[in-house]
Coordinates of C-alpha atoms in Angstrom, one line a residue:
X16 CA 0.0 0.0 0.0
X17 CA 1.4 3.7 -0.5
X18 CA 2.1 5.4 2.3
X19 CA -0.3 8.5 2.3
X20 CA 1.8 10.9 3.5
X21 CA 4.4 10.7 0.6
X22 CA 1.1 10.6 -1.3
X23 CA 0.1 13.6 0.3
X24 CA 2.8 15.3 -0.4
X25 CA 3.8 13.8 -3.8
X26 CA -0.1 15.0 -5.1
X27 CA 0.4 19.0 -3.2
X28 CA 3.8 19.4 -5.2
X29 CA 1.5 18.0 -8.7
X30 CA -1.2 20.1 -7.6
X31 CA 1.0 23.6 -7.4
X32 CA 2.7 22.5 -11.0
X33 CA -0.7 22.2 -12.4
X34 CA -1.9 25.7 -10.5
X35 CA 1.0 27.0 -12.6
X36 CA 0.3 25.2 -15.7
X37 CA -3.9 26.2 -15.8
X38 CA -2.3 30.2 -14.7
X39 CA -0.1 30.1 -18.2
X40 CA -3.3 28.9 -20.1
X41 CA -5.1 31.4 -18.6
X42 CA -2.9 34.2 -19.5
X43 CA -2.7 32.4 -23.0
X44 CA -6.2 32.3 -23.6
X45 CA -7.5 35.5 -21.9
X46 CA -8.2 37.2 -25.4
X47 CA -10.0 34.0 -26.9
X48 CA -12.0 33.0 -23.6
X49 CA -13.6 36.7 -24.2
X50 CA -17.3 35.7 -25.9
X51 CA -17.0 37.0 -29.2
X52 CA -19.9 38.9 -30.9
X53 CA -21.6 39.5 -34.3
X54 CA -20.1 36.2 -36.2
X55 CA -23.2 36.2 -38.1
X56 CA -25.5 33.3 -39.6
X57 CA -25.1 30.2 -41.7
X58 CA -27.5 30.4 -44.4
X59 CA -29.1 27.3 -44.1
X60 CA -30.5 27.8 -40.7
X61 CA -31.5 31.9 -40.5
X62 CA -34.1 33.7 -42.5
X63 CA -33.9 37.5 -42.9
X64 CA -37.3 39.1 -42.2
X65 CA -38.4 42.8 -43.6
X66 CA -39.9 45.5 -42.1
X67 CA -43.8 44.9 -43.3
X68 CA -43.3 41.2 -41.9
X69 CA -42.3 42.8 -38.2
X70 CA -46.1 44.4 -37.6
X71 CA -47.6 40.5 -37.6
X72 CA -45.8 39.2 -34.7
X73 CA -47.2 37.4 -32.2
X74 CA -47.5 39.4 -29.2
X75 CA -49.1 36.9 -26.8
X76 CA -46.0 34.7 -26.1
X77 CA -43.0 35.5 -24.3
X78 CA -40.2 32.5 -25.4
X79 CA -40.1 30.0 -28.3
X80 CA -38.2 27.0 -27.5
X81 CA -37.4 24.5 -30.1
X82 CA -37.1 20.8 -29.1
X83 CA -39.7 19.3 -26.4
X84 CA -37.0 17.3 -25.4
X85 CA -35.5 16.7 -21.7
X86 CA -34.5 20.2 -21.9
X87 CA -37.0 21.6 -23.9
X88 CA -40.1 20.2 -22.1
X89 CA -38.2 21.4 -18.6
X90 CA -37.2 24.6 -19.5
X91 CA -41.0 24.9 -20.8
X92 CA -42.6 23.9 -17.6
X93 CA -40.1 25.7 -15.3
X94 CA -40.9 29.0 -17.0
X95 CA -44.2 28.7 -17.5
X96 CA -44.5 28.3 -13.7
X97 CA -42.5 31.4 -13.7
X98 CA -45.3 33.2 -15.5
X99 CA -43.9 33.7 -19.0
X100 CA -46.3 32.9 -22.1
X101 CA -44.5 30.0 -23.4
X102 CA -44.6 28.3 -27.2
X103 CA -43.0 24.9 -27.7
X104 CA -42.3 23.5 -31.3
X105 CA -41.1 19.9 -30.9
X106 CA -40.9 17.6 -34.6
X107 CA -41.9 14.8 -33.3
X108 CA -44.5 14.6 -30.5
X109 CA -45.0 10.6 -30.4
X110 CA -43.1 8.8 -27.2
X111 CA -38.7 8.9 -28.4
X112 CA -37.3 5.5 -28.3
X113 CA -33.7 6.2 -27.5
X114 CA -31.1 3.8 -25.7
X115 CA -29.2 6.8 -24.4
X116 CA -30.9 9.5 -21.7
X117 CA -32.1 6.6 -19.3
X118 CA -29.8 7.3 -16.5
X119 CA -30.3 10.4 -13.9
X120 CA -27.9 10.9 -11.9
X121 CA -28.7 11.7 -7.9
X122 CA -27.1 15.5 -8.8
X123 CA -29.6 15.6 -11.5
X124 CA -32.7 14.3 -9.7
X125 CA -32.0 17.2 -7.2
X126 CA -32.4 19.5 -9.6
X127 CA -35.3 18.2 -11.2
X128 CA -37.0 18.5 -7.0
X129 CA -35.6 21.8 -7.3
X130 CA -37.4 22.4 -10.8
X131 CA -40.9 20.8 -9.3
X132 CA -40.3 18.0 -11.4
X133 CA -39.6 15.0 -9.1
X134 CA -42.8 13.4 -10.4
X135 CA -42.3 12.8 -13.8
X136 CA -40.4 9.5 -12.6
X137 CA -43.1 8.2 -11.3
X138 CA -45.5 6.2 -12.8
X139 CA -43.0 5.1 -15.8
X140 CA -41.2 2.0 -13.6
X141 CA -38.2 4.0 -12.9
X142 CA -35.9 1.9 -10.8
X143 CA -33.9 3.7 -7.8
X144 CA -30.0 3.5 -8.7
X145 CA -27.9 3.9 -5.5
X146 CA -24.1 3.5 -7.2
X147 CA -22.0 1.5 -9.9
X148 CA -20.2 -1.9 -9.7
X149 CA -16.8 -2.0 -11.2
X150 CA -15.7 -5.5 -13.5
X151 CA -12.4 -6.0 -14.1
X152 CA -10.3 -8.9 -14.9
X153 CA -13.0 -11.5 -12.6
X154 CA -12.4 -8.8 -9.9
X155 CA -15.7 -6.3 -8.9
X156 CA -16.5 -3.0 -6.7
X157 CA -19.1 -1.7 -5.1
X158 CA -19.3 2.0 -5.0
X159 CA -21.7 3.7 -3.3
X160 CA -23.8 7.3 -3.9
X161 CA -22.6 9.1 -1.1
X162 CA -26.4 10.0 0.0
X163 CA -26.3 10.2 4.3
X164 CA -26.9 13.9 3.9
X165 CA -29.9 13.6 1.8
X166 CA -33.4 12.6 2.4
X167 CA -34.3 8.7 1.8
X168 CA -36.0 9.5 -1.9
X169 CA -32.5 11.4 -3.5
X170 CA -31.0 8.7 -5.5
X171 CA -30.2 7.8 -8.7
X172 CA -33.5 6.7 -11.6
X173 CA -33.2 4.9 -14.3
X174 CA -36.0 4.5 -16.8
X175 CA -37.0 4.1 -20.6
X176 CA -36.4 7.8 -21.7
X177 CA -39.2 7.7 -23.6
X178 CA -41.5 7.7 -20.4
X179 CA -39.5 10.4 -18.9
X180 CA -40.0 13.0 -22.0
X181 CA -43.7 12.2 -22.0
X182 CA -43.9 12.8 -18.0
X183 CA -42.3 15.9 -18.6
X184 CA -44.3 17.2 -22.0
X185 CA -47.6 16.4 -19.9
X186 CA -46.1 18.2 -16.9
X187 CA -45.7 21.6 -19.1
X188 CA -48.4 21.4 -21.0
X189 CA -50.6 21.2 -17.7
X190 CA -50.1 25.0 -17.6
X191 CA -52.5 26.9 -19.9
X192 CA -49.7 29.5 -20.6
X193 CA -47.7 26.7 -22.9
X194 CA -48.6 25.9 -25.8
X195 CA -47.1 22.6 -27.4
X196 CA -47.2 22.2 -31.5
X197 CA -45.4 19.6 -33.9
X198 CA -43.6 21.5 -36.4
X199 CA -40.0 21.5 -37.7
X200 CA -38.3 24.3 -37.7
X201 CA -36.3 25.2 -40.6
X202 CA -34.7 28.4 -39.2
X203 CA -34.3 31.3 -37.1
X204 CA -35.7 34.7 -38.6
X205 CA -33.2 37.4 -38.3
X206 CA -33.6 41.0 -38.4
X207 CA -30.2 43.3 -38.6
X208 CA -28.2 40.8 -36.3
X209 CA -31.1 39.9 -33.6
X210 CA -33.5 36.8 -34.1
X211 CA -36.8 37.5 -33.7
X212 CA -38.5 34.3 -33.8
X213 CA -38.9 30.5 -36.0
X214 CA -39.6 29.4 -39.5
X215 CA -41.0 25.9 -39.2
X216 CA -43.3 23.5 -41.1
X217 CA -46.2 21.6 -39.7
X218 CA -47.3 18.3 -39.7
X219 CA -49.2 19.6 -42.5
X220 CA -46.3 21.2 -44.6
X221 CA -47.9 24.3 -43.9
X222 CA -44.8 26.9 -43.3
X223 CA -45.3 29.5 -40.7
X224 CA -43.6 31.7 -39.2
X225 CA -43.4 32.4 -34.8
X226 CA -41.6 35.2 -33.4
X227 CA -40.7 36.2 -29.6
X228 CA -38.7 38.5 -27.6
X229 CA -36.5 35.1 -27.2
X230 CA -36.4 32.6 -28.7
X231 CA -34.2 29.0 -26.7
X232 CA -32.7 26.5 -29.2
X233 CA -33.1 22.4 -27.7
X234 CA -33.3 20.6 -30.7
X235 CA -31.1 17.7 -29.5
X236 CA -27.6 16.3 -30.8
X237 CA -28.8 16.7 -34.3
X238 CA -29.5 19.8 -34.5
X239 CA -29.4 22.0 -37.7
X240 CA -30.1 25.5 -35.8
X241 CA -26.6 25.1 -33.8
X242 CA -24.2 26.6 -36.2
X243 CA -26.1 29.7 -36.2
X244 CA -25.3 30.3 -32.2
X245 CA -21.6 28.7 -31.7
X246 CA -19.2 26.8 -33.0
X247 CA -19.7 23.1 -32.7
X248 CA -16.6 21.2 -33.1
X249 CA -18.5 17.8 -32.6
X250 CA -15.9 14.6 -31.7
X251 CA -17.2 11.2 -32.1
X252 CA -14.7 8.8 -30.3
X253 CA -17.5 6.0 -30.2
X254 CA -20.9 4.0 -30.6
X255 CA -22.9 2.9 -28.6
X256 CA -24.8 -0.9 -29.4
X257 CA -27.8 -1.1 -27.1
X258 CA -29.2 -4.5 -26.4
X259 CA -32.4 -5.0 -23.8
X260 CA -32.0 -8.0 -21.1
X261 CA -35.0 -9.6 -19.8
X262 CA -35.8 -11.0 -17.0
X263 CA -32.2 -11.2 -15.3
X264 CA -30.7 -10.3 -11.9
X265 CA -27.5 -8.2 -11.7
X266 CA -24.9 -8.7 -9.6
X267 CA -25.3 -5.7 -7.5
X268 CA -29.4 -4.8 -7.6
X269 CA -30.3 -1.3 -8.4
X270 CA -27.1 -0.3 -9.5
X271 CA -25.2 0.5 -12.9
X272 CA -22.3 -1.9 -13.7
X273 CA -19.5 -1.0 -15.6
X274 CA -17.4 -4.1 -17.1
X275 CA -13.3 -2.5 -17.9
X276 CA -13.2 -5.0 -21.2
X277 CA -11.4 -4.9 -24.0
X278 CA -11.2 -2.6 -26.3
X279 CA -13.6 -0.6 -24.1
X280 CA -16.7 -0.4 -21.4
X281 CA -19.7 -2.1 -21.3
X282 CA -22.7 -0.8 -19.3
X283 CA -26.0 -2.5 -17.6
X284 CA -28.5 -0.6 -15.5
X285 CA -32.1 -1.5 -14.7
X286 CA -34.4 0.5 -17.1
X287 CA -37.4 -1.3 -15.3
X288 CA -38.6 -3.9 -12.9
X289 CA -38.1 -6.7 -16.0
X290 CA -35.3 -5.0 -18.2
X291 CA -31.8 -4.4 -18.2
X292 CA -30.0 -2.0 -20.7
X293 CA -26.6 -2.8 -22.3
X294 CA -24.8 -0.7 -23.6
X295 CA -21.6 -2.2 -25.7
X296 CA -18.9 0.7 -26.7
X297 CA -17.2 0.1 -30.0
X298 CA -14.9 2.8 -30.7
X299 CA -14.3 4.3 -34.0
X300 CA -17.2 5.6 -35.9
X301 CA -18.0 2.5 -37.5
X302 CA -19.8 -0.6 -36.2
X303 CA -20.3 -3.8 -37.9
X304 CA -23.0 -4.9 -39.9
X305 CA -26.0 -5.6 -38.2
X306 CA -28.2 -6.5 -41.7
X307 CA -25.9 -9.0 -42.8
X308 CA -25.0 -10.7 -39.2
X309 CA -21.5 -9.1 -38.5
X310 CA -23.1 -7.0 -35.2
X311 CA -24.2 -10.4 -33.7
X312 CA -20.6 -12.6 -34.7
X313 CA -19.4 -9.2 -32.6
X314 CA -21.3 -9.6 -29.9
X315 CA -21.3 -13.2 -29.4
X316 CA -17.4 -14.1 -29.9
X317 CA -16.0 -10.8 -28.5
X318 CA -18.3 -9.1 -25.8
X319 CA -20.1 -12.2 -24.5
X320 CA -16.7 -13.8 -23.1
X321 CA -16.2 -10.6 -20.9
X322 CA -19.9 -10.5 -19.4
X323 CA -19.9 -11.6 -15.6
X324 CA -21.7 -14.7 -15.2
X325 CA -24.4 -14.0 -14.0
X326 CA -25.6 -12.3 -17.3
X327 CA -24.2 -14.2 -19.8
X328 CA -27.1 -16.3 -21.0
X329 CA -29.5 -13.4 -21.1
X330 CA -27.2 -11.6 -23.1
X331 CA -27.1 -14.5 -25.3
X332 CA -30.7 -14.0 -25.8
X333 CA -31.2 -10.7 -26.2
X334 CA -29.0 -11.1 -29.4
X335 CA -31.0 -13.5 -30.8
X336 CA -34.0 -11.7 -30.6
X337 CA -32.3 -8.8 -32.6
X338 CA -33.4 -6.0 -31.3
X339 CA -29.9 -3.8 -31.7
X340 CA -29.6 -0.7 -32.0
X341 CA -26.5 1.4 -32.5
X342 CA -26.2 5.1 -31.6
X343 CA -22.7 7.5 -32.0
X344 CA -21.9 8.7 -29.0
X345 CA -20.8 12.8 -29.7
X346 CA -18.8 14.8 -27.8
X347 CA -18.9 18.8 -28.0
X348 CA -17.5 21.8 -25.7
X349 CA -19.8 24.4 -25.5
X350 CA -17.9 27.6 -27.9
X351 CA -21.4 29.8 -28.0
X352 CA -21.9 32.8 -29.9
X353 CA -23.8 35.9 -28.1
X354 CA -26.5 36.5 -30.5
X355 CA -29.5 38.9 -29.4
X356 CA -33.0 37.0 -29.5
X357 CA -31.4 33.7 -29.0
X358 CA -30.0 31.3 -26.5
X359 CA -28.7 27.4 -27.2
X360 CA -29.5 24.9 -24.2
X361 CA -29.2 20.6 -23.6
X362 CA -27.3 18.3 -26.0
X363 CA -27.8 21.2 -29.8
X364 CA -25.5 23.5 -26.9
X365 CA -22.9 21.0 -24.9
X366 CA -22.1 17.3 -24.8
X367 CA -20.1 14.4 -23.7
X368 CA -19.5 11.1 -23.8
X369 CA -22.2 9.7 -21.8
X370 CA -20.5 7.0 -20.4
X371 CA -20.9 8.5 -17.0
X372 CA -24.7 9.1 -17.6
X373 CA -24.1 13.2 -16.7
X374 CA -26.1 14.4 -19.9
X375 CA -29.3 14.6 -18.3
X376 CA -27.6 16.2 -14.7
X377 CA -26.5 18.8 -16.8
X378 CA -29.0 20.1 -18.6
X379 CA -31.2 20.6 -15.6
X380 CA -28.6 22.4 -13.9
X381 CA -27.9 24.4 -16.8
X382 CA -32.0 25.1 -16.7
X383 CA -32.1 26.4 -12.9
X384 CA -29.5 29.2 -13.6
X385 CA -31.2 30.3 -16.5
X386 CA -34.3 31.2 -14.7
X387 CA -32.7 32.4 -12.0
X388 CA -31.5 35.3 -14.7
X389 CA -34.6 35.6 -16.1
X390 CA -36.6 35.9 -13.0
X391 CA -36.0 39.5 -12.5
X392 CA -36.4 40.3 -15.8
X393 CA -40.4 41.4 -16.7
X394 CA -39.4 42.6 -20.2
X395 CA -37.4 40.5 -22.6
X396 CA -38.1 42.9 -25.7
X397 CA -34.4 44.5 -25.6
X398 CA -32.9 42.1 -27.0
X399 CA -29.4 43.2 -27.0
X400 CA -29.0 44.5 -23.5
X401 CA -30.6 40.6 -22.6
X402 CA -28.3 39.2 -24.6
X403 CA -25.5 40.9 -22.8
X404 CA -26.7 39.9 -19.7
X405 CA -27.3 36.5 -20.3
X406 CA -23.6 36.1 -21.1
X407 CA -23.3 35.3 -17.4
X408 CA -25.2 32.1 -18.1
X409 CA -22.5 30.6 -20.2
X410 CA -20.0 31.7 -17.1
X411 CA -22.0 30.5 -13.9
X412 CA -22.9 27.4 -15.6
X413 CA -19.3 26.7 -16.4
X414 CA -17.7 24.6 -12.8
X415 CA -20.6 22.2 -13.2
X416 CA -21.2 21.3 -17.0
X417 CA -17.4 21.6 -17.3
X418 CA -16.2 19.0 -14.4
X419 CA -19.4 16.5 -15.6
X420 CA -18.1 17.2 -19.2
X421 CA -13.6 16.5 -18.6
X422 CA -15.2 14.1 -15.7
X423 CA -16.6 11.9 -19.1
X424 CA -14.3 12.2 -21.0
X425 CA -11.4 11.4 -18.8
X426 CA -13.0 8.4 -18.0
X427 CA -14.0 6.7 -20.9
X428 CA -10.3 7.5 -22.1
X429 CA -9.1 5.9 -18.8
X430 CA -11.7 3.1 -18.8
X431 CA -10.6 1.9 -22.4
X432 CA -8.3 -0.9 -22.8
X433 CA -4.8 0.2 -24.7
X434 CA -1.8 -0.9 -26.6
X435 CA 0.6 1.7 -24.3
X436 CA 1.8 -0.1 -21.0
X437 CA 1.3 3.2 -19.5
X438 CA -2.2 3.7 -19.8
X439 CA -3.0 0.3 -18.9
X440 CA -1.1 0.5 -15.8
X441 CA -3.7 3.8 -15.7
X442 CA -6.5 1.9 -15.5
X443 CA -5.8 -0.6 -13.4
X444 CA -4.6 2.0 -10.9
X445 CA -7.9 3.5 -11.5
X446 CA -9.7 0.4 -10.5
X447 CA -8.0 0.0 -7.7
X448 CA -7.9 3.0 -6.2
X449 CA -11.4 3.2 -6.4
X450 CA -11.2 -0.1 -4.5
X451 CA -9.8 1.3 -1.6
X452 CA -13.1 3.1 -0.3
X453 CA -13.6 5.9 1.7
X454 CA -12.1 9.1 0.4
X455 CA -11.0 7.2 -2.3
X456 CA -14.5 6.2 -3.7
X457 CA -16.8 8.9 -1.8
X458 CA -14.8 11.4 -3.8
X459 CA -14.6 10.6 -7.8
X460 CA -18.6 9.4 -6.9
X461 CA -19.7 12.4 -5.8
X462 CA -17.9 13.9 -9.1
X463 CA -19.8 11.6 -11.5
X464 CA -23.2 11.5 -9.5
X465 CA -23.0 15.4 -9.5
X466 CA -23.8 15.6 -6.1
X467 CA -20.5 17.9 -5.6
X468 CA -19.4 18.8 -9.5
X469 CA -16.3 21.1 -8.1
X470 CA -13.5 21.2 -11.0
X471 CA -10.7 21.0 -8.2
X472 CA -11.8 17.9 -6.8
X473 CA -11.7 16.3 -10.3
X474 CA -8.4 17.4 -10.9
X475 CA -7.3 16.5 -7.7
X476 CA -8.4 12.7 -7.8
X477 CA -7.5 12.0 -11.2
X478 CA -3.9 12.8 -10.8
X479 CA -3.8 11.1 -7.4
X480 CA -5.1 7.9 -9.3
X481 CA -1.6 8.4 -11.5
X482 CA 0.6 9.0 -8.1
X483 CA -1.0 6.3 -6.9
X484 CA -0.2 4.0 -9.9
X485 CA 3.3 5.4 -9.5
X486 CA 3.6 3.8 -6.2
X487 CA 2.3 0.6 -7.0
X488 CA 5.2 0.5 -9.9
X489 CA 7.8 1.3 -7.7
X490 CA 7.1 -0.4 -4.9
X491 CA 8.6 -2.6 -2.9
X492 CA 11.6 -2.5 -5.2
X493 CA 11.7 0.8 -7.9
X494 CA 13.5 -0.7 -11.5
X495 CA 14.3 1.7 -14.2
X496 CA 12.0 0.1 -16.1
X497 CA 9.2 0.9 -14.0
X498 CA 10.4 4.1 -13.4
X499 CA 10.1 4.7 -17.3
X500 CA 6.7 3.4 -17.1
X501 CA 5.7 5.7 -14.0
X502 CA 7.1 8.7 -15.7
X503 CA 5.1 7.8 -19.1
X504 CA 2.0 7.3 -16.6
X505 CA 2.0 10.6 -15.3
X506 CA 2.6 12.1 -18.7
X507 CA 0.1 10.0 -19.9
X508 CA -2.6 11.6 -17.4
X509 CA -1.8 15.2 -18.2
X510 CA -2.2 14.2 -21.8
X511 CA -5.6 12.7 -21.3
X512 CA -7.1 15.7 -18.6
X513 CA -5.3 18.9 -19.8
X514 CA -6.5 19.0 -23.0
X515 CA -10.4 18.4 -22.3
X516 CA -9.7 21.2 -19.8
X517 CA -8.4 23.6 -22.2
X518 CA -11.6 22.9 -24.7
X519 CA -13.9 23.4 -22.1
X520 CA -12.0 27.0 -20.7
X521 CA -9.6 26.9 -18.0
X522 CA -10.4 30.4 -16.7
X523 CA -14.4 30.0 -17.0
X524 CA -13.8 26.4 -15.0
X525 CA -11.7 27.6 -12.1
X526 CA -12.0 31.2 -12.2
X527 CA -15.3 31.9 -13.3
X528 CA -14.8 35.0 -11.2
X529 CA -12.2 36.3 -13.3
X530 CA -15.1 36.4 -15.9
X531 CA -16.6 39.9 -15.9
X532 CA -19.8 38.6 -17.3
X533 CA -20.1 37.4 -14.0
X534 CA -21.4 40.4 -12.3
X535 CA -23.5 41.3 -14.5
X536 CA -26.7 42.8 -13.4
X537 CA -30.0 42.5 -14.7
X538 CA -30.9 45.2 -17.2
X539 CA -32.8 48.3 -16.0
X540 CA -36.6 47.9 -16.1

């Protein structure tokens, strides 16, 4: 075992070089962390509207929002209960059969209590999820939510998202001041640099136009309004295969498993009292053939092998009855573009790998500081003093979305098996340190249930998994092989962390104070 006062004070000598490190990034990156302003419009996605159209606005609502998704049907309901007159254009209003969204994580579901929308996972089988189990190599962890502080019902759910986005529509709609429509909207009208409202098509091809003082973008990973209000540099280190288990018992009840296998991780969480999602990552953005049998051959000969026991014959089946389903799994820092009129929000905004099931956790945190802003705002109609205001939304929702965002990625990087010595040593330090309980666990699973999303913490933890994989290579007896390999370890860790930290903006992450849209007050009324 390492002795923990080297550690101690081998992890507050890394901890002052990478103070210094994130400082000269800083300085480096003041002038491009500043939020940039009139970049203009792609012209596939904004419309220009003339003065004679202006007069025939609809004065009667408040906020359109685009997408009546997880974020969209939240954001609708929490500020229609603020009072706003709220119009919701969704394009497709039937129940969304996804095999990605199912897991919320205990940070997220105290959100959605803070939101007033704790109910929508009732009624829908949600399962209560009180922590992961860690497979590796025939070896498994427990690791539990840390959740003493909290009332019994703060835990994990996990559910068919379908269920959960139909909870939540009904939950808004409730409210006689939103209105919910199926339509697809083809762009955002602009009028000399502000957007004033939607273009969209009905179910009945019938194009209209909306229009609103503001108008919120939640159209989902696929969105084709995004390029109009930041930059998306979208990654896409990996698919997702989703399988559905019946009838089967995991090893650790009401929790998420995740199985360290080769060539990377394989989830299983309860999605109800009957069913068990699986979630096999293949990395790369292609997947074999599932038409012509290549998926299945896959399955059977290379992931079945490295399922524990105790699932192994229900995965078996769930292959043959064919129901897979493949989804790439996107990744994209959140570079937004000020733009009067408009605001992006969920997965068209910011996203991750969702390994770590923080999508969801995100969103809904991101959704509680934007009404906060808006609360003391009666008038949205200036749209340019709003939009300078609002800047201090994509700064105070920075420490969280940005520590669930490196939190993901880091992982998934660190869970997934390698050629390099080094980063295999990383991840079996990883498992093991994890092992070791107490501050060891509490900590890195209070980080990915977002129950304490604090970017130090993250940073902290993760390097004293590589110090702590250090020690185990040089002790008893340090070789300079080893010592090589614990050098390469530790280089190996910076190169995974730093740069998902310098995408997501050192200076908004740890010094969001630094930031002055920060204090920003709310505009005059």
């Amino acid at each position: 075992m390492v002795d923990l006062t080297l550690l101690g004070f081998v992890l507050a000598a890394l901890s002052g070089f990478l103070g210094l490190y994130c400082f000269g990034l800083l300085r480096k990156s003041q002038r491009s962390c500043s939020v940039e302003e009139g970049d203009g419009f792609a012209s596939t996605t904004t419309t220009a509207i003339g003065e004679e159209e202006c007069g025939s606005r609809d004065a009667g609502c408040d906020v359109i929002i685009v997408g009546a998704g997880v974020a969209g049907a939240a954001l609708a309901y929490t500020l229609g209960k603020d009072g706003r007159r709220i119009r919701v254009i969704e394009r497709d209003l039937a129940e969304p059969d996804r095999i990605v969204g199912e897991l919320l994580q205990p940070g997220g579901y105290l959100k959605l209590i803070e939101l007033g929308l704790e109910d929508c996972v009732e009624e829908i089988d949600a399962q209560r999820v009180f922590g992961y189990a860690l497979f590796k190599d025939g070896k498994s962890t427990r690791l539990s939510y840390p959740l003493e502080k909290f009332h019994s019902d703060v835990a994990g759910r996990s559910f068919h998202n379908g269920r959960f986005i139909q909870r939540m529509r009904e939950k808004a709609t409730s409210l006689p001041n939103v209105r919910l429509e199926q339509g697809t909207v083809t762009s955002l009208l602009e009028e000399k640099g502000t957007i004033r409202g939607v273009q969209y098509k009905t179910k009945s091809s019938e194009e209209l136009k909306a229009y609103a003082p503001l108008t919120i973008v939640c159209d989902g990973c696929f969105s084709n309004l995004r390029r109009s209000l930041c930059s998306p540099k979208v990654d896409v280190p990996s698919c997702f295969v989703g399988l559905v288990l019946e009838n089967c018992q995991l090893p650790f009840a009401n929790h998420g498993h995740v199985i360290l296998a080769d060539p990377s991780p394989i989830l299983f969480y309860p999605i109800s009292q009957t069913e068990v999602r699986c979630l096999v990552d293949v990395p790369g953005q292609k997947v074999p053939s599932i038409s012509n049998g290549e998926m299945a051959k896959y399955l059977k000969t290379v992931v079945a092998p490295q399922v524990p026991p105790e699932l192994h014959d229900a995965f078996l089946s769930a292959i043959e009855r064919g129901n897979i389903r493949t989804m790439p799994n996107r990744s994209m820092p959140a570079v937004p573009h000020p733009t009067p009129g408009a605001l992006l929000m969920g997965d068209a905004f910011n996203m991750r790998h969702p390994l770590t099931g923080g999508g969801m956790t995100v969103a809904l945190s991101d959704i509680v500081v934007l009404r906060n802003l808006l609360r003391p705002l009666h008038d949205l109609n200036d749209a340019p003093t709003l939009c300078k205001y609002l800047e201090s939304f994509y700064t105070l929702r920075k420490p969280v979305a940005s520590t669930i965002n490196t939190l993901a990625g880091a992982l998934y990087k660190v869970f997934s098996a390698s050629p390099d010595q080094a980063r295999n040593e990383m991840r079996q330090a990883c498992f093991d340190y994890l092992s070791l309980g107490g501050v060891f666990s509490n900590g890195p699973v209070s980080l990915l249930s977002g129950l304490n999303p604090r970017p130090l913490s993250l940073v902290c933890h993760f390097f004293a998994v590589a110090i702590y994989g250090v020690g185990r290579l040089l002790l008893p007896f340090p070789s300079p092989k080893r010592m090589w390999i614990g050098a390469k370890l530790i280089s190996s860790a910076s190169g995974i962390i730093l740069p998902i930290i310098k995408a997501e903006g050192v200076r908004q992450m740890f010094f969001p104070a630094t930031v002055p849209a920060y204090y920003r007050a709310p505009p005059a009324q």
